[in-house]
mmCIF file of N, CA and C in Angstrom:
data_model
loop_
_atom_site.group_PDB
_atom_site.id
_atom_site.type_symbol
_atom_site.label_atom_id
_atom_site.label_comp_id
_atom_site.label_asym_id
_atom_site.label_seq_id
_atom_site.Cartn_x
_atom_site.Cartn_y
_atom_site.Cartn_z
ATOM 1 N N UNK A 11 110.519 145.784 102.660
ATOM 2 C CA UNK A 11 110.139 146.696 101.088
ATOM 3 C C UNK A 11 109.425 147.733 100.934
ATOM 4 N N UNK A 12 109.484 148.699 100.947
ATOM 5 C CA UNK A 12 108.644 149.753 100.367
ATOM 6 C C UNK A 12 107.795 149.867 99.461
ATOM 7 N N UNK A 13 107.167 149.717 99.243
ATOM 8 C CA UNK A 13 106.659 149.951 97.569
ATOM 9 C C UNK A 13 105.427 151.205 97.314
ATOM 10 N N UNK A 14 105.468 151.963 96.706
ATOM 11 C CA UNK A 14 104.261 152.906 97.440
ATOM 12 C C UNK A 14 103.698 153.490 95.479
ATOM 13 N N UNK A 15 102.414 153.864 95.478
ATOM 14 C CA UNK A 15 101.936 153.908 94.020
ATOM 15 C C UNK A 15 101.469 155.926 94.346
ATOM 16 N N UNK A 16 102.386 156.246 92.706
ATOM 17 C CA UNK A 16 102.641 157.719 92.588
ATOM 18 C C UNK A 16 101.738 157.689 91.697
ATOM 19 N N UNK A 17 101.775 159.147 91.335
ATOM 20 C CA UNK A 17 100.880 159.114 89.834
ATOM 21 C C UNK A 17 101.872 159.784 89.136
ATOM 22 N N UNK A 18 102.049 159.943 87.947
ATOM 23 C CA UNK A 18 103.429 160.102 87.320
ATOM 24 C C UNK A 18 103.575 161.617 86.869
ATOM 25 N N UNK A 19 104.963 162.105 87.001
ATOM 26 C CA UNK A 19 105.138 162.944 87.269
ATOM 27 C C UNK A 19 105.452 164.677 86.103
ATOM 28 N N UNK A 20 106.816 163.211 85.953
ATOM 29 C CA UNK A 20 107.621 164.142 84.081
ATOM 30 C C UNK A 20 107.462 162.941 82.950
ATOM 31 N N UNK A 21 108.863 163.854 82.270
ATOM 32 C CA UNK A 21 109.030 163.173 81.331
ATOM 33 C C UNK A 21 110.206 162.126 81.419
ATOM 34 N N UNK A 22 110.648 162.322 82.389
ATOM 35 C CA UNK A 22 111.267 162.246 83.180
ATOM 36 C C UNK A 22 111.797 159.991 83.591
ATOM 37 N N UNK A 23 109.905 159.666 83.420
ATOM 38 C CA UNK A 23 109.378 158.221 84.307
ATOM 39 C C UNK A 23 109.023 158.335 82.824
ATOM 40 N N UNK A 24 109.125 159.122 81.812
ATOM 41 C CA UNK A 24 108.313 157.754 80.942
ATOM 42 C C UNK A 24 109.970 156.487 80.302
ATOM 43 N N UNK A 25 111.120 156.594 80.007
ATOM 44 C CA UNK A 25 111.989 155.393 79.514
ATOM 45 C C UNK A 25 112.082 154.584 80.113
ATOM 46 N N UNK A 26 111.676 154.419 81.659
ATOM 47 C CA UNK A 26 111.428 153.214 83.047
ATOM 48 C C UNK A 26 109.669 152.547 82.205
ATOM 49 N N UNK A 27 108.876 153.189 81.938
ATOM 50 C CA UNK A 27 107.740 153.097 81.326
ATOM 51 C C UNK A 27 107.330 152.153 80.899
ATOM 52 N N UNK A 28 108.071 152.726 79.672
ATOM 53 C CA UNK A 28 108.108 152.437 78.361
ATOM 54 C C UNK A 28 108.703 150.956 78.290
ATOM 55 N N UNK A 29 110.135 150.616 79.127
ATOM 56 C CA UNK A 29 111.510 149.886 79.383
ATOM 57 C C UNK A 29 110.371 148.316 79.899
ATOM 58 N N UNK A 30 110.011 148.906 81.539
ATOM 59 C CA UNK A 30 108.588 148.075 81.876
ATOM 60 C C UNK A 30 107.453 147.578 81.163
ATOM 61 N N UNK A 31 107.059 148.206 79.602
ATOM 62 C CA UNK A 31 105.954 148.463 79.184
ATOM 63 C C UNK A 31 105.626 147.114 78.305
ATOM 64 N N UNK A 32 107.107 147.208 77.017
ATOM 65 C CA UNK A 32 108.150 147.066 76.737
ATOM 66 C C UNK A 32 108.027 145.379 76.846
ATOM 67 N N UNK A 33 109.372 145.418 77.788
ATOM 68 C CA UNK A 33 109.411 144.201 78.207
ATOM 69 C C UNK A 33 107.942 143.226 78.120
ATOM 70 N N UNK A 34 107.272 143.402 78.990
ATOM 71 C CA UNK A 34 105.960 142.803 79.203
ATOM 72 C C UNK A 34 104.769 142.463 78.611
ATOM 73 N N UNK A 35 104.856 142.747 77.705
ATOM 74 C CA UNK A 35 103.115 142.910 77.077
ATOM 75 C C UNK A 35 103.672 142.712 75.874
ATOM 76 N N UNK A 36 103.278 142.502 74.692
ATOM 77 C CA UNK A 36 103.834 141.328 73.732
ATOM 78 C C UNK A 36 103.131 142.991 72.259
ATOM 79 N N UNK A 37 102.453 144.032 72.823
ATOM 80 C CA UNK A 37 102.250 145.312 71.697
ATOM 81 C C UNK A 37 103.438 145.666 71.343
ATOM 82 N N UNK A 38 103.672 146.463 70.544
ATOM 83 C CA UNK A 38 105.142 147.028 70.375
ATOM 84 C C UNK A 38 104.603 149.119 70.310
ATOM 85 N N UNK A 39 104.261 149.481 71.247
ATOM 86 C CA UNK A 39 104.500 151.264 71.509
ATOM 87 C C UNK A 39 105.644 151.648 71.046
ATOM 88 N N UNK A 40 104.098 152.639 70.240
ATOM 89 C CA UNK A 40 105.644 153.954 70.060
ATOM 90 C C UNK A 40 105.679 155.133 70.975
ATOM 91 N N UNK A 41 106.712 156.114 71.058
ATOM 92 C CA UNK A 41 106.400 156.810 72.608
ATOM 93 C C UNK A 41 105.094 157.275 72.021
ATOM 94 N N UNK A 42 104.861 157.880 71.194
ATOM 95 C CA UNK A 42 103.805 158.975 70.955
ATOM 96 C C UNK A 42 102.181 157.923 71.489
ATOM 97 N N UNK A 43 102.256 156.537 71.315
ATOM 98 C CA UNK A 43 100.618 156.277 72.858
ATOM 99 C C UNK A 43 101.246 156.680 73.464
ATOM 100 N N UNK A 44 102.068 156.116 74.137
ATOM 101 C CA UNK A 44 102.594 156.371 75.611
ATOM 102 C C UNK A 44 101.625 157.631 76.031
ATOM 103 N N UNK A 45 101.998 158.621 75.717
ATOM 104 C CA UNK A 45 102.375 160.343 76.080
ATOM 105 C C UNK A 45 100.241 160.950 75.228
ATOM 106 N N UNK A 46 100.353 160.262 74.393
ATOM 107 C CA UNK A 46 98.812 160.127 74.476
ATOM 108 C C UNK A 46 97.755 159.838 75.551
ATOM 109 N N UNK A 47 98.660 158.942 76.116
ATOM 110 C CA UNK A 47 97.902 158.070 76.981
ATOM 111 C C UNK A 47 97.981 159.612 78.025
ATOM 112 N N UNK A 48 99.754 158.883 78.909
ATOM 113 C CA UNK A 48 100.106 159.827 79.638
ATOM 114 C C UNK A 48 99.588 161.356 79.919
ATOM 115 N N UNK A 49 100.007 162.297 78.715
ATOM 116 C CA UNK A 49 99.501 163.543 79.117
ATOM 117 C C UNK A 49 97.812 163.693 79.182
ATOM 118 N N UNK A 50 97.136 163.181 78.228
ATOM 119 C CA UNK A 50 96.079 163.182 78.307
ATOM 120 C C UNK A 50 95.512 162.515 79.853
ATOM 121 N N UNK A 51 95.458 161.933 80.991
ATOM 122 C CA UNK A 51 94.405 160.942 81.586
ATOM 123 C C UNK A 51 95.862 161.412 82.502
ATOM 124 N N UNK A 52 96.678 162.524 82.896
ATOM 125 C CA UNK A 52 97.964 161.956 84.129
ATOM 126 C C UNK A 52 96.712 161.329 85.401
ATOM 127 N N UNK A 53 96.161 161.660 85.780
ATOM 128 C CA UNK A 53 95.487 160.985 87.141
ATOM 129 C C UNK A 53 95.530 159.358 86.739
ATOM 130 N N UNK A 54 95.441 159.377 86.150
ATOM 131 C CA UNK A 54 95.745 157.775 85.720
ATOM 132 C C UNK A 54 95.825 156.573 84.897
ATOM 133 N N UNK A 55 97.388 157.139 85.060
ATOM 134 C CA UNK A 55 99.509 156.340 84.805
ATOM 135 C C UNK A 55 99.567 156.239 86.620
ATOM 136 N N UNK A 56 99.814 155.173 86.643
ATOM 137 C CA UNK A 56 100.275 155.556 88.222
ATOM 138 C C UNK A 56 101.465 154.812 87.968
ATOM 139 N N UNK A 57 102.296 155.074 88.100
ATOM 140 C CA UNK A 57 103.679 153.841 88.832
ATOM 141 C C UNK A 57 103.203 153.811 90.677
ATOM 142 N N UNK A 58 103.721 152.413 90.189
ATOM 143 C CA UNK A 58 104.623 151.695 91.564
ATOM 144 C C UNK A 58 106.602 151.879 91.892
ATOM 145 N N UNK A 59 106.862 152.378 93.033
ATOM 146 C CA UNK A 59 108.381 152.559 93.249
ATOM 147 C C UNK A 59 108.479 151.608 94.138
ATOM 148 N N UNK A 60 109.940 151.166 94.186
ATOM 149 C CA UNK A 60 110.183 150.999 95.635
ATOM 150 C C UNK A 60 111.163 152.101 96.475
ATOM 151 N N UNK A 61 110.791 152.719 97.021
ATOM 152 C CA UNK A 61 111.142 153.910 97.484
ATOM 153 C C UNK A 61 112.441 153.951 98.319
ATOM 154 N N UNK A 62 112.875 153.628 98.875
ATOM 155 C CA UNK A 62 114.778 153.548 99.030
ATOM 156 C C UNK A 62 115.497 154.381 97.663
ATOM 157 N N UNK A 63 114.964 153.113 96.351
ATOM 158 C CA UNK A 63 115.673 153.361 95.950
ATOM 159 C C UNK A 63 115.304 153.574 94.398
ATOM 160 N N UNK A 64 114.328 154.813 94.490
ATOM 161 C CA UNK A 64 113.783 155.169 93.564
ATOM 162 C C UNK A 64 113.349 154.641 92.272
ATOM 163 N N UNK A 65 112.862 153.038 92.211
ATOM 164 C CA UNK A 65 113.201 152.125 90.932
ATOM 165 C C UNK A 65 111.916 152.341 90.540
ATOM 166 N N UNK A 66 110.728 152.709 89.547
ATOM 167 C CA UNK A 66 109.690 152.183 89.352
ATOM 168 C C UNK A 66 109.582 150.538 89.512
ATOM 169 N N UNK A 67 108.542 149.264 89.646
ATOM 170 C CA UNK A 67 108.069 148.781 89.060
ATOM 171 C C UNK A 67 107.276 147.221 89.262
ATOM 172 N N UNK A 68 105.811 149.110 88.921
ATOM 173 C CA UNK A 68 104.784 148.800 88.295
ATOM 174 C C UNK A 68 104.179 149.989 87.705
ATOM 175 N N UNK A 69 103.889 149.952 86.781
ATOM 176 C CA UNK A 69 103.048 150.551 85.810
ATOM 177 C C UNK A 69 101.590 150.174 85.329
ATOM 178 N N UNK A 70 100.756 150.992 86.013
ATOM 179 C CA UNK A 70 98.903 150.721 84.679
ATOM 180 C C UNK A 70 98.953 152.577 84.053
ATOM 181 N N UNK A 71 98.404 152.618 82.955
ATOM 182 C CA UNK A 71 97.898 153.303 81.704
ATOM 183 C C UNK A 71 96.025 153.739 81.705
ATOM 184 N N UNK A 72 96.093 154.184 82.021
ATOM 185 C CA UNK A 72 94.444 154.421 81.129
ATOM 186 C C UNK A 72 93.427 155.178 80.621
ATOM 187 N N UNK A 73 92.256 155.809 80.518
ATOM 188 C CA UNK A 73 91.980 156.779 79.935
ATOM 189 C C UNK A 73 90.445 156.257 80.097
ATOM 190 N N UNK A 74 89.807 158.257 80.263
ATOM 191 C CA UNK A 74 88.264 158.253 80.090
ATOM 192 C C UNK A 74 87.788 158.680 79.293
ATOM 193 N N UNK A 75 87.323 157.645 78.805
ATOM 194 C CA UNK A 75 86.468 159.345 77.535
ATOM 195 C C UNK A 75 85.171 158.338 77.320
ATOM 196 N N UNK A 76 84.251 159.685 76.740
ATOM 197 C CA UNK A 76 83.050 159.970 76.464
ATOM 198 C C UNK A 76 82.979 158.230 75.637
ATOM 199 N N UNK A 77 81.169 157.343 75.170
ATOM 200 C CA UNK A 77 81.514 156.884 74.724
ATOM 201 C C UNK A 77 80.296 156.071 74.537
ATOM 202 N N UNK A 78 78.847 156.504 73.078
ATOM 203 C CA UNK A 78 77.705 156.220 73.563
ATOM 204 C C UNK A 78 77.029 156.590 74.997
ATOM 205 N N UNK A 79 76.974 157.804 74.385
ATOM 206 C CA UNK A 79 76.775 158.132 75.504
ATOM 207 C C UNK A 79 76.632 157.435 77.203
ATOM 208 N N UNK A 80 78.405 157.497 77.170
ATOM 209 C CA UNK A 80 78.360 156.313 79.021
ATOM 210 C C UNK A 80 80.254 157.014 79.055
ATOM 211 N N UNK A 81 80.223 157.612 80.409
ATOM 212 C CA UNK A 81 81.726 157.906 80.631
ATOM 213 C C UNK A 81 82.346 156.037 80.242
ATOM 214 N N UNK A 82 83.041 156.388 79.889
ATOM 215 C CA UNK A 82 84.127 154.811 79.655
ATOM 216 C C UNK A 82 86.016 155.066 80.546
ATOM 217 N N UNK A 83 85.695 154.010 81.435
ATOM 218 C CA UNK A 83 86.909 153.304 81.704
ATOM 219 C C UNK A 83 87.727 152.502 80.783
ATOM 220 N N UNK A 84 89.928 152.917 80.348
ATOM 221 C CA UNK A 84 90.349 151.161 79.786
ATOM 222 C C UNK A 84 90.971 151.986 80.185
ATOM 223 N N UNK A 85 91.355 150.352 80.425
ATOM 224 C CA UNK A 85 92.701 150.044 80.826
ATOM 225 C C UNK A 85 93.691 149.288 80.324
ATOM 226 N N UNK A 86 94.528 150.012 79.498
ATOM 227 C CA UNK A 86 95.333 149.917 79.068
ATOM 228 C C UNK A 86 96.255 149.166 78.594
ATOM 229 N N UNK A 87 96.930 149.787 79.581
ATOM 230 C CA UNK A 87 98.601 148.011 79.429
ATOM 231 C C UNK A 87 99.073 149.041 81.423
ATOM 232 N N UNK A 88 99.268 147.786 81.693
ATOM 233 C CA UNK A 88 99.657 146.798 83.060
ATOM 234 C C UNK A 88 101.053 146.520 82.806
ATOM 235 N N UNK A 89 101.402 146.688 83.731
ATOM 236 C CA UNK A 89 102.543 145.623 83.888
ATOM 237 C C UNK A 89 103.877 146.321 85.711
ATOM 238 N N UNK A 90 104.339 144.912 85.422
ATOM 239 C CA UNK A 90 104.482 144.710 87.209
ATOM 240 C C UNK A 90 106.084 143.675 86.762
ATOM 241 N N UNK A 91 107.262 144.126 86.557
ATOM 242 C CA UNK A 91 108.144 143.720 87.145
ATOM 243 C C UNK A 91 108.600 141.965 87.282
ATOM 244 N N UNK A 92 108.559 141.301 86.794
ATOM 245 C CA UNK A 92 108.717 139.902 87.102
ATOM 246 C C UNK A 92 109.133 140.111 89.003
ATOM 247 N N UNK A 93 110.257 139.941 89.203
ATOM 248 C CA UNK A 93 110.613 139.446 91.039
ATOM 249 C C UNK A 93 110.243 140.234 91.728
ATOM 250 N N UNK A 94 108.475 141.114 91.023
ATOM 251 C CA UNK A 94 108.002 142.582 92.183
ATOM 252 C C UNK A 94 106.718 141.465 92.271
ATOM 253 N N UNK A 95 106.029 140.605 91.206
ATOM 254 C CA UNK A 95 104.968 139.588 90.913
ATOM 255 C C UNK A 95 104.423 138.510 91.876
ATOM 256 N N UNK A 96 103.149 139.169 92.576
ATOM 257 C CA UNK A 96 102.872 137.855 93.477
ATOM 258 C C UNK A 96 102.718 138.800 94.711
ATOM 259 N N UNK A 97 102.809 140.331 94.528
ATOM 260 C CA UNK A 97 103.036 140.998 96.248
ATOM 261 C C UNK A 97 102.137 141.926 95.865
ATOM 262 N N UNK A 98 100.800 141.370 94.662
ATOM 263 C CA UNK A 98 99.277 142.461 95.518
ATOM 264 C C UNK A 98 99.651 144.332 94.715
ATOM 265 N N UNK A 99 100.981 144.661 93.846
ATOM 266 C CA UNK A 99 101.437 145.702 93.601
ATOM 267 C C UNK A 99 100.236 146.094 92.140
ATOM 268 N N UNK A 100 100.020 144.730 91.378
ATOM 269 C CA UNK A 100 98.644 144.660 89.846
ATOM 270 C C UNK A 100 97.105 144.849 90.457
ATOM 271 N N UNK A 101 96.585 144.975 91.933
ATOM 272 C CA UNK A 101 95.678 144.668 92.295
ATOM 273 C C UNK A 101 96.106 146.319 92.751
ATOM 274 N N UNK A 102 96.640 146.423 93.471
ATOM 275 C CA UNK A 102 96.659 147.275 94.640
ATOM 276 C C UNK A 102 96.684 148.933 93.209
ATOM 277 N N UNK A 103 97.246 148.520 91.791
ATOM 278 C CA UNK A 103 97.155 149.860 91.164
ATOM 279 C C UNK A 103 95.548 149.787 90.085
ATOM 280 N N UNK A 104 95.416 148.926 90.138
ATOM 281 C CA UNK A 104 93.306 147.997 89.424
ATOM 282 C C UNK A 104 92.897 149.206 90.234
ATOM 283 N N UNK A 105 93.223 148.639 92.068
ATOM 284 C CA UNK A 105 92.401 148.925 93.012
ATOM 285 C C UNK A 105 92.389 150.717 92.420
ATOM 286 N N UNK A 106 93.405 150.935 92.864
ATOM 287 C CA UNK A 106 93.560 152.685 93.259
ATOM 288 C C UNK A 106 92.339 153.347 91.482
ATOM 289 N N UNK A 107 92.803 152.477 90.644
ATOM 290 C CA UNK A 107 92.638 153.296 89.986
ATOM 291 C C UNK A 107 90.840 153.348 89.187
ATOM 292 N N UNK A 108 90.162 152.646 90.283
ATOM 293 C CA UNK A 108 89.485 151.954 89.395
ATOM 294 C C UNK A 108 88.337 153.140 90.819
ATOM 295 N N UNK A 109 89.241 152.696 91.605
ATOM 296 C CA UNK A 109 88.482 154.341 93.086
ATOM 297 C C UNK A 109 88.563 155.747 92.008
ATOM 298 N N UNK A 110 89.309 156.263 91.645
ATOM 299 C CA UNK A 110 89.284 157.270 90.403
ATOM 300 C C UNK A 110 89.026 156.951 89.838
ATOM 301 N N UNK A 111 88.449 156.408 88.878
ATOM 302 C CA UNK A 111 87.324 156.284 87.546
ATOM 303 C C UNK A 111 85.830 156.192 88.559
ATOM 304 N N UNK A 112 86.191 155.864 89.910
ATOM 305 C CA UNK A 112 84.089 155.448 89.954
ATOM 306 C C UNK A 112 84.259 157.542 90.846
ATOM 307 N N UNK A 113 84.963 157.705 91.544
ATOM 308 C CA UNK A 113 84.936 158.976 91.950
ATOM 309 C C UNK A 113 84.922 159.773 90.794
ATOM 310 N N UNK A 114 84.353 160.483 89.829
ATOM 311 C CA UNK A 114 84.580 160.669 88.126
ATOM 312 C C UNK A 114 82.527 159.591 87.413
ATOM 313 N N UNK A 115 82.670 159.077 88.327
ATOM 314 C CA UNK A 115 81.491 158.645 87.367
ATOM 315 C C UNK A 115 80.867 157.355 86.239
ATOM 316 N N UNK A 116 82.396 157.436 85.998
ATOM 317 C CA UNK A 116 82.000 155.775 85.249
ATOM 318 C C UNK A 116 81.865 155.438 84.991
ATOM 319 N N UNK A 117 80.490 155.048 84.207
ATOM 320 C CA UNK A 117 79.760 153.599 83.457
ATOM 321 C C UNK A 117 80.092 152.688 83.459
ATOM 322 N N UNK A 118 81.323 152.408 82.848
ATOM 323 C CA UNK A 118 82.098 151.031 82.460
ATOM 324 C C UNK A 118 83.573 151.603 82.624
ATOM 325 N N UNK A 119 84.165 150.450 81.958
ATOM 326 C CA UNK A 119 85.738 150.859 82.276
ATOM 327 C C UNK A 119 86.060 148.362 81.554
ATOM 328 N N UNK A 120 86.402 149.651 80.115
ATOM 329 C CA UNK A 120 86.884 147.837 79.387
ATOM 330 C C UNK A 120 88.661 148.060 79.950
ATOM 331 N N UNK A 121 88.606 146.851 79.111
ATOM 332 C CA UNK A 121 90.264 145.949 79.134
ATOM 333 C C UNK A 121 89.973 145.351 77.948
ATOM 334 N N UNK A 122 91.402 144.177 77.290
ATOM 335 C CA UNK A 122 91.097 143.423 76.450
ATOM 336 C C UNK A 122 93.071 142.675 76.877
ATOM 337 N N UNK A 123 93.644 141.382 77.229
ATOM 338 C CA UNK A 123 94.075 140.775 77.561
ATOM 339 C C UNK A 123 94.537 139.517 76.959
ATOM 340 N N UNK A 124 95.700 138.582 76.724
ATOM 341 C CA UNK A 124 95.687 137.990 75.832
ATOM 342 C C UNK A 124 94.617 136.451 76.367
ATOM 343 N N UNK A 125 94.655 136.032 75.344
ATOM 344 C CA UNK A 125 93.654 134.588 76.115
ATOM 345 C C UNK A 125 94.584 134.366 77.358
ATOM 346 N N UNK A 126 95.767 133.250 76.516
ATOM 347 C CA UNK A 126 97.228 133.040 77.359
ATOM 348 C C UNK A 126 96.750 133.263 78.868
ATOM 349 N N UNK A 127 96.898 134.935 78.775
ATOM 350 C CA UNK A 127 97.732 135.312 79.726
ATOM 351 C C UNK A 127 96.732 134.965 80.788
ATOM 352 N N UNK A 128 96.782 133.804 82.130
ATOM 353 C CA UNK A 128 96.225 133.692 82.637
ATOM 354 C C UNK A 128 96.108 134.527 84.261
ATOM 355 N N UNK A 129 96.412 134.759 84.543
ATOM 356 C CA UNK A 129 97.587 135.911 85.306
ATOM 357 C C UNK A 129 96.949 137.065 85.513
ATOM 358 N N UNK A 130 96.107 137.829 84.359
ATOM 359 C CA UNK A 130 95.812 139.488 83.717
ATOM 360 C C UNK A 130 94.396 138.946 84.493
ATOM 361 N N UNK A 131 94.030 137.659 83.460
ATOM 362 C CA UNK A 131 92.292 136.744 83.340
ATOM 363 C C UNK A 131 92.092 136.935 85.139
ATOM 364 N N UNK A 132 93.114 135.748 86.664
ATOM 365 C CA UNK A 132 92.645 136.002 87.700
ATOM 366 C C UNK A 132 92.917 137.007 88.017
ATOM 367 N N UNK A 133 93.471 138.264 88.011
ATOM 368 C CA UNK A 133 93.495 139.304 88.498
ATOM 369 C C UNK A 133 92.517 140.235 87.945
ATOM 370 N N UNK A 134 91.725 140.615 86.406
ATOM 371 C CA UNK A 134 90.870 141.153 86.954
ATOM 372 C C UNK A 134 89.395 140.653 86.573
ATOM 373 N N UNK A 135 89.882 139.031 86.855
ATOM 374 C CA UNK A 135 88.194 138.426 87.376
ATOM 375 C C UNK A 135 88.003 138.494 88.835
ATOM 376 N N UNK A 136 89.090 139.285 89.991
ATOM 377 C CA UNK A 136 88.914 138.623 91.357
ATOM 378 C C UNK A 136 88.127 140.787 91.252
ATOM 379 N N UNK A 137 88.490 141.459 90.329
ATOM 380 C CA UNK A 137 87.854 142.942 89.978
ATOM 381 C C UNK A 137 86.138 142.094 89.915
ATOM 382 N N UNK A 138 86.205 141.474 89.059
ATOM 383 C CA UNK A 138 85.004 141.494 88.751
ATOM 384 C C UNK A 138 84.016 142.377 87.626
ATOM 385 N N UNK A 139 85.516 142.408 86.431
ATOM 386 C CA UNK A 139 85.574 142.424 85.224
ATOM 387 C C UNK A 139 84.595 140.988 84.566
ATOM 388 N N UNK A 140 84.316 141.093 83.355
ATOM 389 C CA UNK A 140 83.339 140.483 83.101
ATOM 390 C C UNK A 140 83.330 140.152 81.838
ATOM 391 N N UNK A 141 83.840 138.366 81.243
ATOM 392 C CA UNK A 141 84.403 138.499 79.859
ATOM 393 C C UNK A 141 82.763 138.664 79.232
ATOM 394 N N UNK A 142 82.990 139.199 78.013
ATOM 395 C CA UNK A 142 82.758 139.957 76.960
ATOM 396 C C UNK A 142 83.527 139.506 75.294
ATOM 397 N N UNK A 143 83.592 139.172 75.503
ATOM 398 C CA UNK A 143 84.202 138.582 74.127
ATOM 399 C C UNK A 143 85.303 138.271 73.259
ATOM 400 N N UNK A 144 85.090 137.639 72.936
ATOM 401 C CA UNK A 144 87.204 137.316 72.314
ATOM 402 C C UNK A 144 86.864 137.953 70.795
ATOM 403 N N UNK A 145 88.231 138.462 70.467
ATOM 404 C CA UNK A 145 88.705 139.843 69.707
ATOM 405 C C UNK A 145 89.785 138.734 69.733
ATOM 406 N N UNK A 146 89.268 137.802 67.397
ATOM 407 C CA UNK A 146 89.912 136.890 66.858
ATOM 408 C C UNK A 146 91.257 137.928 66.663
ATOM 409 N N UNK A 147 92.598 137.212 66.410
ATOM 410 C CA UNK A 147 93.814 138.313 66.344
ATOM 411 C C UNK A 147 94.034 139.208 66.161
ATOM 412 N N UNK A 148 93.516 140.030 67.344
ATOM 413 C CA UNK A 148 93.584 141.070 68.648
ATOM 414 C C UNK A 148 94.930 141.566 67.805
ATOM 415 N N UNK A 149 95.795 141.262 69.049
ATOM 416 C CA UNK A 149 97.163 141.713 68.815
ATOM 417 C C UNK A 149 97.842 141.324 66.946
ATOM 418 N N UNK A 150 99.269 142.533 67.398
ATOM 419 C CA UNK A 150 100.289 141.974 65.956
ATOM 420 C C UNK A 150 100.506 141.182 65.590
ATOM 421 N N UNK A 151 100.807 139.759 67.337
ATOM 422 C CA UNK A 151 101.527 138.814 67.161
ATOM 423 C C UNK A 151 100.336 137.436 66.498
ATOM 424 N N UNK A 152 99.179 138.438 66.531
ATOM 425 C CA UNK A 152 98.269 137.344 65.987
ATOM 426 C C UNK A 152 97.245 136.920 66.581
ATOM 427 N N UNK A 153 97.565 136.945 68.005
ATOM 428 C CA UNK A 153 96.911 136.023 69.756
ATOM 429 C C UNK A 153 95.216 136.631 69.478
ATOM 430 N N UNK A 154 94.393 136.027 70.173
ATOM 431 C CA UNK A 154 93.173 136.443 70.268
ATOM 432 C C UNK A 154 93.647 136.525 71.202
ATOM 433 N N UNK A 155 92.741 137.988 71.723
ATOM 434 C CA UNK A 155 92.284 138.817 73.048
ATOM 435 C C UNK A 155 91.017 138.309 73.547
ATOM 436 N N UNK A 156 91.158 139.020 75.051
ATOM 437 C CA UNK A 156 89.472 138.787 75.804
ATOM 438 C C UNK A 156 89.215 140.469 76.518
ATOM 439 N N UNK A 157 87.920 140.807 75.126
ATOM 440 C CA UNK A 157 87.474 142.295 76.128
ATOM 441 C C UNK A 157 87.022 141.322 76.858
ATOM 442 N N UNK A 158 86.894 142.194 78.188
ATOM 443 C CA UNK A 158 86.603 142.477 79.774
ATOM 444 C C UNK A 158 85.860 143.397 79.974
ATOM 445 N N UNK A 159 84.470 143.631 80.578
ATOM 446 C CA UNK A 159 84.460 145.203 80.599
ATOM 447 C C UNK A 159 83.567 144.671 82.733
ATOM 448 N N UNK A 160 83.785 146.268 83.043
ATOM 449 C CA UNK A 160 83.394 145.975 84.610
ATOM 450 C C UNK A 160 81.874 147.332 84.542
#
């Protein structure tokens, strides 16, 4: 099974990205949220594709902007199809976006994840992210989140 990372190319990929994120994450994002990230920071929207069938099996969506006199990266969304998990796909995507952010001299990277999302917590802590704070009732489903910083 050959799976490769590629950058977002065009609007034709958006339905697959939305489907993947909507299936995995608890937040209901509108198409405009996806377009906000993808069109402003296309280099930070990566897809993992199963090459033979051209199927998107994972995605990570990020941004980079100035915040309080520093350049801050933000990992907004990451998802991998259930049957492709535990194969290092999420790790490859995080590693790639962190590399891109480093090339752009990013000062810090932040993200939020649900306090119950043990796999995500392990993933981010393995990359050196430090739990910064607990955000009470952060998500629309009233779940708490942890904010992580690198």
